[in-house]
Structure formats: structure tokens, C-alpha cells
Amino acid sequence: MEAIRKQASKLREQVARQQQAVMKQFGGGYGADGVFADEAEAQQHSKLEKLYISTRAAKHFQRDIVRGVEGYIVTGSKQVEIGNKLCEDGKKYGAENTCTSGSTLSKAALSFSRARSMMEKERGNLLKALGTQVAEPLRAMVMGAPLEDARHLAQRYDRMRQEAEAQAIEVSKRQMKLREASGNGDMISRLEAAETKLQELKSNMGVLGKEAVAAMTAVEAQQQRLTLQRLIALVESERNYHQKVLQILDQLEREMVSERQRIEGAPPPAVESSMPPPPAYEEVNGIFMRNTVAELVETVEYFLAEAIQSYRAESDTELNLATGDYIVVRKVSNNGWAEGECRGKAGWFPYDYIEKRERVLASKVAQVF
């Protein structure tokens, strides 16, 4: 519609210029240029056209910002929903699951769930701020009365100007007819009425043009100021959100890295935690001997060994060891266990906890028995 209106205005101006040229050719003294002979009015008209274009472009830009922010809010709300579901899953795992090697993963899941919940809360605050501080003020400006009223004034001025153009042409025609008719009284009165109407249109057009320019100028200034303020608010909201999220992530990373370092720096788990239980003592010593048990025992050669690591027995069939103890090893199983005697007691112990010794002091051998 705007393009059609501009095209129609151009066509009217072209017709008016052609009519004026015809009038001048035949001696008409009051052409359409008489309406716009005032340079101030011409400048006012030019300024109003520029203001109309400027405010229209600003309106479209504000509308684009509103649409973009609204789309971001819709997408962000879905992300918040997904993030909260992830929080619930992490919290559920951390509360309901443990493992034999400790509760490290459960603690990490709870920490992650707590941090994610805080981040989603910050995201929700950001979306709310974008809606109330950016989208709503700009939408109110786009749909507000000041802009529409100023545009209506500019459109009224444009219509009045077109009417004045047409009236100027009418006056020129009547002047030409009057000269041809040699002073007809009725024609003179009609010419005077037409000229009076033209002067009224020019006067009203000048007043209306000033009002339209003032209104459009005020609207343009408000558009520029408000749009810049809302863009700054958008940037500040985004920056605050990312700063808070970064703080949350830094804290979460410190917690999880600290836990990882604690695990990596801890002593290795006891061998028995990953080893099968030792064979039944009676079975290996020949009682209830079966083929499977016979295959279990790899060597039965006696030798002396020294304990290089302490071991605490967990059943009556196992043997307590202290670092430096000497043991007479009687059997070695292929599942990582060995059987022997130390300080008058016999039992099973992890084979990796001892080292074979070729030479032993007699006093140490006495301790074995």
C-alpha cells in the first residue's frame, strides 16, 4: 500500500506539472507552484517525508527485535524444561545409587544436579527479563498511540497538500476562462471563491504541517532513545546471565576436579576387592578333593617369603600379615591366593602381598613357627 501511495503521489505531481505548463503556455498566472512557492513550506514537506521514512524503519526494527526476543524466549523455555529434567535424573541417581568402591559418582551426580538447577533458574530469570524489559516496552512503542497519531497527522497533511494542488490548478483554469470571457461577473465571483479556498488550504496546510513535523520528530526521538535503551538492557541481561552461569560452572568444576584428584591420589584398593574368594582350606588340603579344586592349585612347593604389605584377614580361613613378617608358603593358587603359615597360624592371603626370599636369618625363621 505504501508503494502504491507513493506512485499515485508521483503521478499526481506529474499531472500537476503538466497542467501548470499548459496554463503558463496560455498565459495562466496562478500555477500549482504558487502553493509551494514558500521555501519554508517546501523544506517542511521534505523533512516530514524523511521523518515518515525514518519512523517507519525504526518501527520495523523494533518489531523485528520483539519477534526475535519472543522466539528466543520460546526456545529458552524449552531448554529450561529439558535442563530441569536432567536435574531430576541426576538427583535421582545420586540419591538412590551407590557402588562398592564408594559414593564418588553419587556425590558428583548430586553436585551436577544442584549446579544445573541453579543455571536453569538463572536462565528463567533471563527469559523473564527479556520479556519484561525488552519485548514489552518495544511492543508498546510499536502499537502505541503516539506513533499512530503522528502518522495520521502526516497522512492528513499529505491529503491536504494534494487538495491544495488540485485547488491551485482550479484557480489557474478560472483565471484563464476569465481572461477569455472579458470580465464576466459570475466568473469573477467564482474565481475569488476559489482563491479564498486555496488560501485557506495553504494556511491550514502550514499549521498541520508544523504539527505533523513536531509529532513525528518527538516520535523519532522516542524511538531512538527507547530502542537503544532496550538493546542495552538486552546486552546487560545476557552478560549478567553468563557471568552467573560461569560462576556456577567454575564452582562445579572445582568440586569435581577435587574429587577426581582425591580418587587418583588414594591408595589402590585391596587386592581382595577384585579377587575371587580363597579356596576352602579343607578342600585344598585333600578333604573333599575334586578335579576342579585340584586344577585350582598351581604349585605346592614350599618356600619362604616376606610380607611386603599388611593384610587383614576377613574370615577364619585367611591369615593376618604385617609388613616384614616371614611366611612359609605351602601352596599357590592360580586365582591370586597363596596358603602358608606364620607365627604358628595357617591360612590364605593374597600372593601379591609377599615376595619370595632365598636367604633368611635363622632368628627370622624361628618367628615363623
PDB file of C-alpha atoms in Angstrom, residues 8 14 17 46 52 76 85 99 122 158 173 221 223 236 242 256 269 277 291 295 299 327:
ATOM      1  CA  ALA A   8      -0.029   7.798  -7.005  1.00  0.00           C
ATOM      2  CA  GLN A  14       3.497  14.849 -12.750  1.00  0.00           C
ATOM      3  CA  ARG A  17       3.335  19.974 -13.553  1.00  0.00           C
ATOM      4  CA  SER A  46      10.770  17.364   2.671  1.00  0.00           C
ATOM      5  CA  TYR A  52       7.930   9.375   7.943  1.00  0.00           C
ATOM      6  CA  GLY A  76      14.785 -20.907  26.026  1.00  0.00           C
ATOM      7  CA  LYS A  85      14.540 -32.944  33.598  1.00  0.00           C
ATOM      8  CA  CYS A  99      28.605 -48.672  44.439  1.00  0.00           C
ATOM      9  CA  GLU A 122      19.251 -18.102  36.038  1.00  0.00           C
ATOM     10  CA  ASP A 158      -0.304  14.829   2.604  1.00  0.00           C
ATOM     11  CA  LYS A 173      -8.265  27.383 -15.015  1.00  0.00           C
ATOM     12  CA  ALA A 221      13.469  10.783  19.223  1.00  0.00           C
ATOM     13  CA  GLN A 223      12.069   5.516  19.090  1.00  0.00           C
ATOM     14  CA  GLU A 236      23.239  -6.415  30.179  1.00  0.00           C
ATOM     15  CA  HIS A 242      26.537 -15.673  31.501  1.00  0.00           C
ATOM     16  CA  MET A 256      34.503 -32.416  40.619  1.00  0.00           C
ATOM     17  CA  PRO A 269      42.053 -50.822  46.528  1.00  0.00           C
ATOM     18  CA  PRO A 277      37.366 -65.688  47.448  1.00  0.00           C
ATOM     19  CA  ASN A 291      39.034 -82.202  39.952  1.00  0.00           C
ATOM     20  CA  GLU A 295      43.109 -77.639  38.953  1.00  0.00           C
ATOM     21  CA  THR A 299      52.104 -75.162  42.859  1.00  0.00           C
ATOM     22  CA  ILE A 327      55.788 -66.881  55.901  1.00  0.00           C
TER      23      ILE A 327
END
